[in-house]
Amino acid sequence: MGLKWYVLGLYKFCSFVELGMSVLERSHLKIIQEVAREGSLTAAGLRLNLTQPALSHAIRKLETQLEVKIWRREGRSLVLTQAGEWLLSLANRLLPQFELAEQRLEQFSNGECGTLRIGMECHPCYQWLLKVVSPYLERWPKVDVDVRQKFQFGGIGALFCNEVDILVTPDPLYKPGLKFTPVFDYELVLAVGPEHPLRDKKFVLPHQLADETLITYPVPSERLDIYTQFLQPAGIAPRQQKQIETTDIMLVMVAHGRGVAALPRWLVEEYATRFELYPVKLGKNGIAKQIFLGHRETDEDIHYLRDFINFAATPH
Protein backbone atom coordinates (compact mmCIF):
# COMPACT_ATOMS: atom_id res chain seq x y z
CA MET A 1 0.00 0.00 0.00
CA GLY A 2 2.79 2.37 0.92
CA LEU A 3 4.69 1.66 -2.30
CA LYS A 4 1.53 2.12 -4.39
CA TRP A 5 0.85 5.45 -2.68
CA TYR A 6 4.44 6.55 -3.16
CA VAL A 7 4.49 5.64 -6.86
CA LEU A 8 1.16 7.36 -7.45
CA GLY A 9 2.30 10.47 -5.65
CA LEU A 10 5.60 10.48 -7.47
CA TYR A 11 3.80 10.05 -10.79
CA LYS A 12 1.62 13.06 -10.04
CA PHE A 13 4.66 15.07 -8.99
CA CYS A 14 6.55 14.18 -12.18
CA SER A 15 3.50 15.17 -14.20
CA PHE A 16 3.72 18.63 -12.68
CA VAL A 17 7.43 18.77 -13.53
CA GLU A 18 6.71 17.80 -17.14
CA LEU A 19 4.21 20.65 -17.35
CA GLY A 20 7.07 23.09 -16.85
CA MET A 21 7.38 23.19 -13.05
CA SER A 22 4.14 25.21 -12.98
CA VAL A 23 3.58 24.18 -9.33
CA LEU A 24 6.93 23.31 -7.81
CA GLU A 25 9.17 26.33 -7.43
CA ARG A 26 12.61 27.01 -6.06
CA SER A 27 11.09 28.53 -2.93
CA HIS A 28 9.31 25.25 -2.25
CA LEU A 29 12.57 23.33 -2.44
CA LYS A 30 14.11 25.83 -0.05
CA ILE A 31 11.22 25.35 2.41
CA ILE A 32 11.62 21.57 2.26
CA GLN A 33 15.36 21.86 2.85
CA GLU A 34 15.09 24.30 5.77
CA VAL A 35 12.26 22.45 7.56
CA ALA A 36 14.23 19.19 7.28
CA ARG A 37 17.37 20.92 8.55
CA GLU A 38 15.76 22.75 11.47
CA GLY A 39 13.16 20.13 12.42
CA SER A 40 10.47 22.71 13.22
CA LEU A 41 8.39 25.29 11.42
CA THR A 42 9.34 28.05 13.85
CA ALA A 43 13.11 27.64 13.38
CA ALA A 44 12.76 27.18 9.61
CA GLY A 45 10.55 30.28 9.42
CA LEU A 46 13.24 32.36 11.11
CA ARG A 47 15.80 31.28 8.52
CA LEU A 48 13.37 31.94 5.66
CA ASN A 49 12.06 35.24 7.08
CA LEU A 50 8.55 33.77 7.23
CA THR A 51 6.12 33.60 10.13
CA GLN A 52 5.08 30.17 11.35
CA PRO A 53 1.48 30.60 10.03
CA ALA A 54 2.75 31.74 6.62
CA LEU A 55 5.10 28.75 6.42
CA SER A 56 2.32 26.34 7.44
CA HIS A 57 0.07 27.80 4.76
CA ALA A 58 2.80 27.45 2.13
CA ILE A 59 3.28 23.79 3.05
CA ARG A 60 -0.44 22.98 2.95
CA LYS A 61 -0.84 24.77 -0.37
CA LEU A 62 2.09 22.89 -1.89
CA GLU A 63 0.77 19.51 -0.75
CA THR A 64 -2.68 20.38 -2.09
CA GLN A 65 -1.30 21.38 -5.49
CA LEU A 66 0.94 18.33 -5.75
CA GLU A 67 -1.77 16.05 -4.35
CA VAL A 68 0.84 14.24 -2.30
CA LYS A 69 1.83 14.41 1.36
CA ILE A 70 5.35 15.71 1.91
CA TRP A 71 5.39 15.70 5.71
CA ARG A 72 3.70 13.76 8.45
CA ARG A 73 3.37 14.65 12.13
CA GLU A 74 5.18 12.62 14.77
CA GLY A 75 4.35 14.34 18.02
CA ARG A 76 5.52 17.92 17.67
CA SER A 77 7.95 17.12 14.90
CA LEU A 78 7.50 17.15 11.13
CA VAL A 79 8.91 14.08 9.40
CA LEU A 80 9.34 13.80 5.65
CA THR A 81 7.37 11.17 3.79
CA GLN A 82 8.97 9.11 1.03
CA ALA A 83 7.92 11.75 -1.50
CA GLY A 84 9.29 14.39 0.83
CA GLU A 85 12.62 12.56 1.13
CA TRP A 86 12.83 12.42 -2.65
CA LEU A 87 12.09 16.15 -2.89
CA LEU A 88 14.71 16.86 -0.22
CA SER A 89 17.26 14.93 -2.28
CA LEU A 90 16.22 16.97 -5.30
CA ALA A 91 16.52 20.22 -3.32
CA ASN A 92 20.01 19.30 -2.10
CA ARG A 93 21.09 18.73 -5.69
CA LEU A 94 19.34 21.66 -7.38
CA LEU A 95 19.65 24.51 -4.87
CA PRO A 96 23.48 24.62 -4.98
CA GLN A 97 23.21 24.66 -8.78
CA PHE A 98 20.82 27.60 -8.61
CA GLU A 99 23.26 29.45 -6.36
CA LEU A 100 26.17 28.66 -8.66
CA ALA A 101 24.16 29.73 -11.70
CA GLU A 102 23.31 33.06 -10.05
CA GLN A 103 26.96 33.62 -9.16
CA ARG A 104 28.04 32.84 -12.71
CA LEU A 105 25.34 35.06 -14.23
CA GLU A 106 26.37 37.88 -11.91
CA GLN A 107 29.97 37.35 -13.00
CA PHE A 108 28.90 37.40 -16.65
CA SER A 109 26.91 40.56 -15.97
CA ASN A 110 29.92 42.17 -14.33
CA GLY A 111 32.28 40.88 -17.01
CA GLU A 112 34.19 38.69 -14.54
CA CYS A 113 33.66 35.28 -16.16
CA GLY A 114 33.55 33.90 -19.69
CA THR A 115 35.63 32.96 -22.71
CA LEU A 116 37.37 35.63 -24.75
CA ARG A 117 37.47 34.44 -28.37
CA ILE A 118 40.30 36.13 -30.26
CA GLY A 119 40.47 36.06 -34.05
CA MET A 120 43.87 36.48 -35.72
CA GLU A 121 44.40 38.22 -39.05
CA CYS A 122 48.04 38.86 -38.22
CA HIS A 123 50.13 35.68 -38.39
CA PRO A 124 53.32 37.15 -36.88
CA CYS A 125 51.30 38.57 -33.99
CA TYR A 126 51.09 35.22 -32.25
CA GLN A 127 54.40 35.99 -30.54
CA TRP A 128 53.05 39.33 -29.35
CA LEU A 129 49.75 37.75 -28.29
CA LEU A 130 51.51 35.20 -26.07
CA LYS A 131 53.15 38.03 -24.15
CA VAL A 132 49.75 39.65 -23.58
CA VAL A 133 47.64 36.57 -22.87
CA SER A 134 49.80 35.10 -20.12
CA PRO A 135 49.63 38.07 -17.69
CA TYR A 136 46.02 38.74 -18.76
CA LEU A 137 44.96 35.25 -17.62
CA GLU A 138 46.57 35.96 -14.25
CA ARG A 139 44.50 39.14 -14.01
CA TRP A 140 41.28 37.30 -14.89
CA PRO A 141 41.42 33.79 -13.33
CA LYS A 142 37.81 33.02 -14.32
CA VAL A 143 38.19 34.00 -17.97
CA ASP A 144 39.45 31.62 -20.64
CA VAL A 145 41.02 32.56 -23.98
CA ASP A 146 40.42 30.87 -27.32
CA VAL A 147 42.39 31.88 -30.44
CA ARG A 148 40.92 31.33 -33.89
CA GLN A 149 42.52 31.86 -37.26
CA LYS A 150 40.08 30.42 -39.77
CA PHE A 151 36.79 32.23 -40.25
CA GLN A 152 33.72 31.33 -42.25
CA PHE A 153 33.27 34.84 -43.65
CA GLY A 154 36.63 36.49 -42.97
CA GLY A 155 37.71 38.38 -39.88
CA ILE A 156 35.18 41.21 -40.10
CA GLY A 157 32.41 38.71 -40.81
CA ALA A 158 33.54 36.72 -37.78
CA LEU A 159 32.98 39.78 -35.60
CA PHE A 160 29.53 40.46 -37.05
CA CYS A 161 28.52 36.78 -36.80
CA ASN A 162 29.79 36.45 -33.20
CA GLU A 163 32.42 33.86 -34.15
CA VAL A 164 35.00 35.94 -32.28
CA ASP A 165 34.89 38.72 -29.69
CA ILE A 166 38.14 40.47 -30.62
CA LEU A 167 39.88 40.61 -33.99
CA VAL A 168 43.64 41.20 -34.18
CA THR A 169 44.27 42.84 -37.54
CA PRO A 170 46.67 45.24 -39.26
CA ASP A 171 43.92 46.26 -41.69
CA PRO A 172 40.81 47.51 -39.90
CA LEU A 173 37.63 47.80 -41.93
CA TYR A 174 35.48 50.43 -40.30
CA LYS A 175 31.83 49.39 -40.34
CA PRO A 176 28.86 50.59 -38.28
CA GLY A 177 28.72 48.59 -35.07
CA LEU A 178 32.45 47.84 -34.96
CA LYS A 179 35.21 49.66 -33.12
CA PHE A 180 38.97 49.35 -33.71
CA THR A 181 41.61 50.30 -31.18
CA PRO A 182 45.28 50.66 -32.19
CA VAL A 183 47.45 48.74 -29.74
CA PHE A 184 50.96 49.08 -31.14
CA ASP A 185 52.96 50.42 -34.08
CA TYR A 186 55.53 48.50 -36.07
CA GLU A 187 57.63 48.71 -39.21
CA LEU A 188 57.34 46.12 -41.96
CA VAL A 189 60.84 45.14 -43.12
CA LEU A 190 62.46 42.61 -45.42
CA ALA A 191 64.08 39.74 -43.53
CA VAL A 192 67.16 38.29 -45.25
CA GLY A 193 69.79 35.71 -44.32
CA PRO A 194 73.50 36.24 -43.53
CA GLU A 195 74.71 35.52 -47.09
CA HIS A 196 72.09 37.60 -48.89
CA PRO A 197 73.45 40.49 -51.03
CA LEU A 198 70.82 42.88 -49.60
CA ARG A 199 71.94 42.23 -46.05
CA ASP A 200 73.88 45.49 -45.56
CA LYS A 201 71.65 47.75 -47.66
CA LYS A 202 70.06 50.73 -45.92
CA PHE A 203 66.86 50.03 -47.84
CA VAL A 204 65.58 47.91 -50.69
CA LEU A 205 63.63 49.06 -53.75
CA PRO A 206 60.83 47.04 -55.43
CA HIS A 207 62.85 46.10 -58.55
CA GLN A 208 65.49 44.47 -56.33
CA LEU A 209 62.96 41.78 -55.40
CA ALA A 210 62.09 40.83 -58.98
CA ASP A 211 64.50 37.85 -58.93
CA GLU A 212 63.74 36.82 -55.34
CA THR A 213 61.74 34.00 -53.82
CA LEU A 214 59.26 35.69 -51.50
CA ILE A 215 58.22 33.56 -48.52
CA THR A 216 54.82 34.52 -47.11
CA TYR A 217 52.10 33.20 -44.89
CA PRO A 218 49.23 31.40 -46.67
CA VAL A 219 47.30 34.63 -47.23
CA PRO A 220 46.00 36.00 -50.58
CA SER A 221 48.43 38.50 -52.10
CA GLU A 222 45.78 41.23 -52.04
CA ARG A 223 45.97 41.09 -48.25
CA LEU A 224 49.77 41.19 -48.02
CA ASP A 225 51.32 44.63 -47.50
CA ILE A 226 54.51 43.64 -49.31
CA TYR A 227 52.38 43.37 -52.45
CA THR A 228 49.79 46.11 -51.96
CA GLN A 229 52.12 48.79 -50.54
CA PHE A 230 55.45 47.93 -52.12
CA LEU A 231 55.58 45.64 -55.17
CA GLN A 232 52.31 46.21 -57.00
CA PRO A 233 52.46 50.04 -57.08
CA ALA A 234 55.81 49.64 -58.85
CA GLY A 235 54.48 46.98 -61.21
CA ILE A 236 56.89 44.37 -59.81
CA ALA A 237 56.29 40.72 -58.90
CA PRO A 238 58.80 38.36 -57.27
CA ARG A 239 60.23 35.50 -59.28
CA GLN A 240 58.52 33.01 -56.98
CA GLN A 241 56.30 32.95 -53.93
CA LYS A 242 56.34 30.22 -51.29
CA GLN A 243 53.67 29.99 -48.62
CA ILE A 244 54.58 28.69 -45.17
CA GLU A 245 52.23 28.60 -42.18
CA THR A 246 54.77 28.45 -39.34
CA THR A 247 56.81 31.51 -38.41
CA ASP A 248 59.78 29.47 -37.15
CA ILE A 249 60.03 27.45 -40.38
CA MET A 250 59.71 30.62 -42.43
CA LEU A 251 62.60 32.22 -40.55
CA VAL A 252 64.74 29.08 -40.85
CA MET A 253 64.17 29.11 -44.62
CA VAL A 254 65.19 32.79 -44.81
CA ALA A 255 68.29 32.22 -42.67
CA HIS A 256 69.39 29.40 -45.00
CA GLY A 257 69.03 31.49 -48.11
CA ARG A 258 65.85 29.89 -49.46
CA GLY A 259 64.14 33.25 -49.88
CA VAL A 260 63.22 36.53 -48.22
CA ALA A 261 60.19 37.49 -46.15
CA ALA A 262 58.36 40.68 -45.19
CA LEU A 263 57.84 40.71 -41.44
CA PRO A 264 57.55 43.16 -38.52
CA ARG A 265 60.93 44.55 -37.51
CA TRP A 266 60.35 43.62 -33.86
CA LEU A 267 59.85 39.99 -34.86
CA VAL A 268 62.97 39.85 -37.02
CA GLU A 269 65.10 41.48 -34.33
CA GLU A 270 63.70 39.16 -31.67
CA TYR A 271 64.70 36.10 -33.71
CA ALA A 272 67.89 37.61 -35.18
CA THR A 273 70.38 35.87 -32.89
CA ARG A 274 68.54 32.58 -32.98
CA PHE A 275 68.32 32.36 -36.78
CA GLU A 276 70.90 35.00 -37.89
CA LEU A 277 68.46 37.28 -39.64
CA TYR A 278 68.89 40.83 -40.89
CA PRO A 279 66.10 43.42 -41.31
CA VAL A 280 66.24 45.74 -44.33
CA LYS A 281 63.97 48.77 -44.72
CA LEU A 282 61.38 48.55 -47.51
CA GLY A 283 61.86 51.74 -49.54
CA LYS A 284 63.52 54.94 -48.46
CA ASN A 285 60.72 55.84 -46.07
CA GLY A 286 59.89 52.33 -44.89
CA ILE A 287 56.41 50.90 -44.37
CA ALA A 288 54.79 51.89 -41.10
CA LYS A 289 51.95 49.75 -39.82
CA GLN A 290 49.68 49.43 -36.80
CA ILE A 291 47.99 46.49 -35.13
CA PHE A 292 44.36 47.03 -34.17
CA LEU A 293 41.96 45.17 -31.93
CA GLY A 294 38.44 45.19 -33.32
CA HIS A 295 35.31 44.45 -31.32
CA ARG A 296 31.55 44.96 -31.44
CA GLU A 297 30.31 48.21 -29.93
CA THR A 298 27.56 46.26 -28.17
CA ASP A 299 30.28 44.49 -26.13
CA GLU A 300 31.65 47.70 -24.64
CA ASP A 301 30.31 46.82 -21.18
CA ILE A 302 32.02 43.42 -20.97
CA HIS A 303 34.68 44.22 -18.39
CA TYR A 304 37.15 41.46 -19.23
CA LEU A 305 37.00 42.32 -22.95
CA ARG A 306 37.57 46.00 -22.35
CA ASP A 307 40.39 45.23 -19.94
CA PHE A 308 42.10 43.01 -22.54
CA ILE A 309 42.08 45.87 -25.05
CA ASN A 310 43.37 48.38 -22.49
CA PHE A 311 46.00 45.94 -21.26
CA ALA A 312 47.14 45.11 -24.81
CA ALA A 313 47.47 48.79 -25.66
CA THR A 314 49.73 49.41 -22.65
CA PRO A 315 53.48 49.04 -23.35
CA HIS A 316 54.94 46.03 -21.56
XYZ file of C-alpha atoms in Angstrom:
316
model
C 0.000 0.000 0.000
C 2.793 2.370 0.923
C 4.691 1.661 -2.297
C 1.534 2.121 -4.392
C 0.846 5.454 -2.678
C 4.438 6.549 -3.161
C 4.492 5.640 -6.859
C 1.156 7.356 -7.447
C 2.299 10.471 -5.652
C 5.604 10.482 -7.474
C 3.796 10.052 -10.791
C 1.617 13.062 -10.041
C 4.661 15.068 -8.989
C 6.554 14.185 -12.181
C 3.500 15.172 -14.197
C 3.725 18.628 -12.683
C 7.429 18.769 -13.530
C 6.712 17.803 -17.143
C 4.209 20.649 -17.346
C 7.074 23.086 -16.847
C 7.379 23.194 -13.053
C 4.144 25.212 -12.984
C 3.583 24.181 -9.331
C 6.932 23.306 -7.808
C 9.170 26.329 -7.431
C 12.605 27.005 -6.059
C 11.089 28.525 -2.932
C 9.309 25.247 -2.250
C 12.570 23.332 -2.440
C 14.108 25.834 -0.046
C 11.224 25.346 2.409
C 11.622 21.572 2.262
C 15.360 21.863 2.852
C 15.089 24.297 5.767
C 12.262 22.447 7.558
C 14.229 19.192 7.276
C 17.370 20.918 8.549
C 15.760 22.751 11.473
C 13.156 20.134 12.418
C 10.472 22.712 13.223
C 8.388 25.295 11.421
C 9.344 28.048 13.854
C 13.107 27.641 13.380
C 12.759 27.180 9.610
C 10.545 30.276 9.418
C 13.238 32.356 11.112
C 15.803 31.284 8.518
C 13.365 31.936 5.665
C 12.061 35.238 7.080
C 8.555 33.774 7.232
C 6.121 33.598 10.128
C 5.084 30.171 11.354
C 1.483 30.596 10.032
C 2.754 31.738 6.624
C 5.098 28.752 6.417
C 2.319 26.341 7.435
C 0.070 27.804 4.758
C 2.798 27.453 2.126
C 3.281 23.785 3.047
C -0.443 22.981 2.949
C -0.840 24.773 -0.366
C 2.095 22.895 -1.895
C 0.767 19.514 -0.750
C -2.680 20.381 -2.092
C -1.304 21.379 -5.489
C 0.936 18.331 -5.753
C -1.768 16.052 -4.354
C 0.843 14.237 -2.303
C 1.830 14.406 1.357
C 5.346 15.710 1.910
C 5.391 15.702 5.714
C 3.695 13.759 8.451
C 3.371 14.651 12.132
C 5.177 12.616 14.773
C 4.353 14.340 18.025
C 5.523 17.921 17.667
C 7.954 17.116 14.903
C 7.498 17.150 11.134
C 8.911 14.083 9.403
C 9.338 13.802 5.652
C 7.369 11.169 3.794
C 8.974 9.109 1.030
C 7.917 11.746 -1.498
C 9.289 14.392 0.835
C 12.616 12.565 1.134
C 12.829 12.423 -2.650
C 12.090 16.147 -2.885
C 14.713 16.864 -0.223
C 17.262 14.929 -2.276
C 16.219 16.973 -5.295
C 16.524 20.219 -3.321
C 20.007 19.298 -2.095
C 21.086 18.735 -5.691
C 19.339 21.661 -7.379
C 19.645 24.511 -4.874
C 23.483 24.624 -4.983
C 23.214 24.655 -8.778
C 20.822 27.600 -8.613
C 23.256 29.453 -6.360
C 26.172 28.656 -8.656
C 24.157 29.727 -11.700
C 23.314 33.058 -10.048
C 26.958 33.617 -9.159
C 28.040 32.842 -12.711
C 25.345 35.057 -14.225
C 26.374 37.881 -11.911
C 29.970 37.352 -12.995
C 28.904 37.402 -16.647
C 26.911 40.558 -15.972
C 29.919 42.169 -14.331
C 32.280 40.882 -17.007
C 34.186 38.691 -14.544
C 33.662 35.279 -16.157
C 33.548 33.898 -19.691
C 35.630 32.957 -22.708
C 37.365 35.629 -24.755
C 37.474 34.437 -28.366
C 40.300 36.128 -30.264
C 40.465 36.058 -34.047
C 43.874 36.480 -35.716
C 44.397 38.222 -39.051
C 48.036 38.862 -38.221
C 50.132 35.685 -38.385
C 53.321 37.155 -36.875
C 51.297 38.575 -33.989
C 51.093 35.222 -32.249
C 54.401 35.986 -30.535
C 53.051 39.332 -29.346
C 49.752 37.754 -28.289
C 51.513 35.202 -26.072
C 53.150 38.027 -24.145
C 49.750 39.654 -23.583
C 47.639 36.568 -22.875
C 49.798 35.099 -20.117
C 49.629 38.072 -17.689
C 46.024 38.740 -18.756
C 44.963 35.254 -17.617
C 46.567 35.958 -14.254
C 44.500 39.136 -14.012
C 41.280 37.296 -14.895
C 41.421 33.795 -13.326
C 37.809 33.019 -14.318
C 38.192 34.003 -17.969
C 39.448 31.616 -20.643
C 41.024 32.561 -23.982
C 40.420 30.866 -27.318
C 42.385 31.878 -30.437
C 40.915 31.327 -33.887
C 42.522 31.865 -37.265
C 40.078 30.417 -39.772
C 36.788 32.235 -40.253
C 33.719 31.331 -42.249
C 33.267 34.841 -43.650
C 36.628 36.493 -42.971
C 37.713 38.385 -39.883
C 35.177 41.211 -40.101
C 32.414 38.705 -40.813
C 33.543 36.718 -37.777
C 32.975 39.783 -35.598
C 29.527 40.457 -37.050
C 28.516 36.777 -36.797
C 29.790 36.451 -33.199
C 32.416 33.864 -34.151
C 34.999 35.939 -32.280
C 34.888 38.720 -29.689
C 38.142 40.466 -30.616
C 39.878 40.613 -33.992
C 43.639 41.203 -34.176
C 44.272 42.836 -37.537
C 46.673 45.239 -39.261
C 43.921 46.260 -41.689
C 40.814 47.512 -39.898
C 37.633 47.798 -41.930
C 35.480 50.427 -40.295
C 31.834 49.393 -40.340
C 28.859 50.590 -38.278
C 28.724 48.587 -35.067
C 32.454 47.841 -34.964
C 35.211 49.657 -33.121
C 38.969 49.349 -33.713
C 41.606 50.302 -31.178
C 45.280 50.665 -32.191
C 47.447 48.738 -29.744
C 50.963 49.077 -31.140
C 52.965 50.423 -34.084
C 55.533 48.495 -36.067
C 57.627 48.712 -39.212
C 57.341 46.125 -41.959
C 60.842 45.137 -43.122
C 62.456 42.614 -45.420
C 64.082 39.737 -43.531
C 67.165 38.286 -45.250
C 69.789 35.712 -44.325
C 73.503 36.241 -43.531
C 74.705 35.520 -47.091
C 72.094 37.605 -48.892
C 73.452 40.490 -51.028
C 70.820 42.879 -49.600
C 71.936 42.229 -46.048
C 73.881 45.492 -45.564
C 71.653 47.752 -47.664
C 70.058 50.731 -45.924
C 66.858 50.032 -47.837
C 65.585 47.914 -50.689
C 63.627 49.063 -53.748
C 60.834 47.044 -55.425
C 62.847 46.099 -58.548
C 65.493 44.470 -56.334
C 62.963 41.775 -55.404
C 62.094 40.826 -58.980
C 64.500 37.850 -58.925
C 63.741 36.823 -55.336
C 61.736 34.005 -53.817
C 59.265 35.687 -51.495
C 58.218 33.562 -48.522
C 54.819 34.524 -47.110
C 52.098 33.201 -44.886
C 49.229 31.405 -46.675
C 47.300 34.627 -47.233
C 45.998 36.000 -50.583
C 48.430 38.500 -52.101
C 45.785 41.234 -52.039
C 45.972 41.086 -48.246
C 49.769 41.188 -48.015
C 51.322 44.634 -47.499
C 54.514 43.643 -49.315
C 52.379 43.371 -52.447
C 49.794 46.114 -51.963
C 52.115 48.794 -50.537
C 55.446 47.934 -52.124
C 55.584 45.642 -55.166
C 52.307 46.206 -57.004
C 52.463 50.045 -57.076
C 55.807 49.640 -58.852
C 54.483 46.980 -61.210
C 56.885 44.368 -59.806
C 56.287 40.723 -58.900
C 58.797 38.358 -57.266
C 60.226 35.498 -59.278
C 58.524 33.007 -56.980
C 56.299 32.947 -53.932
C 56.341 30.222 -51.292
C 53.668 29.991 -48.621
C 54.582 28.686 -45.172
C 52.232 28.598 -42.178
C 54.765 28.448 -39.342
C 56.811 31.509 -38.413
C 59.781 29.475 -37.147
C 60.032 27.452 -40.376
C 59.711 30.617 -42.427
C 62.603 32.217 -40.548
C 64.744 29.078 -40.847
C 64.165 29.113 -44.616
C 65.185 32.789 -44.807
C 68.287 32.216 -42.668
C 69.388 29.401 -44.998
C 69.030 31.494 -48.113
C 65.855 29.891 -49.462
C 64.143 33.248 -49.880
C 63.223 36.531 -48.222
C 60.192 37.488 -46.151
C 58.361 40.681 -45.195
C 57.842 40.711 -41.442
C 57.553 43.155 -38.523
C 60.932 44.552 -37.509
C 60.350 43.618 -33.864
C 59.852 39.990 -34.857
C 62.975 39.845 -37.020
C 65.098 41.483 -34.334
C 63.698 39.163 -31.674
C 64.701 36.098 -33.707
C 67.886 37.605 -35.182
C 70.383 35.872 -32.889
C 68.543 32.578 -32.980
C 68.323 32.356 -36.781
C 70.900 34.996 -37.885
C 68.464 37.275 -39.644
C 68.887 40.829 -40.890
C 66.101 43.417 -41.305
C 66.235 45.744 -44.331
C 63.974 48.772 -44.717
C 61.381 48.551 -47.514
C 61.861 51.737 -49.539
C 63.524 54.942 -48.458
C 60.724 55.844 -46.071
C 59.895 52.329 -44.888
C 56.414 50.904 -44.374
C 54.787 51.890 -41.103
C 51.947 49.745 -39.822
C 49.683 49.431 -36.795
C 47.995 46.491 -35.130
C 44.361 47.025 -34.171
C 41.964 45.169 -31.929
C 38.439 45.195 -33.318
C 35.309 44.451 -31.318
C 31.551 44.956 -31.439
C 30.310 48.209 -29.927
C 27.563 46.262 -28.166
C 30.276 44.492 -26.128
C 31.653 47.700 -24.641
C 30.308 46.821 -21.177
C 32.020 43.421 -20.969
C 34.678 44.221 -18.390
C 37.149 41.464 -19.230
C 36.995 42.317 -22.953
C 37.567 46.003 -22.353
C 40.392 45.227 -19.942
C 42.101 43.012 -22.539
C 42.079 45.873 -25.047
C 43.371 48.377 -22.490
C 46.000 45.937 -21.261
C 47.137 45.108 -24.807
C 47.473 48.794 -25.662
C 49.728 49.411 -22.646
C 53.479 49.037 -23.349
C 54.945 46.030 -21.556
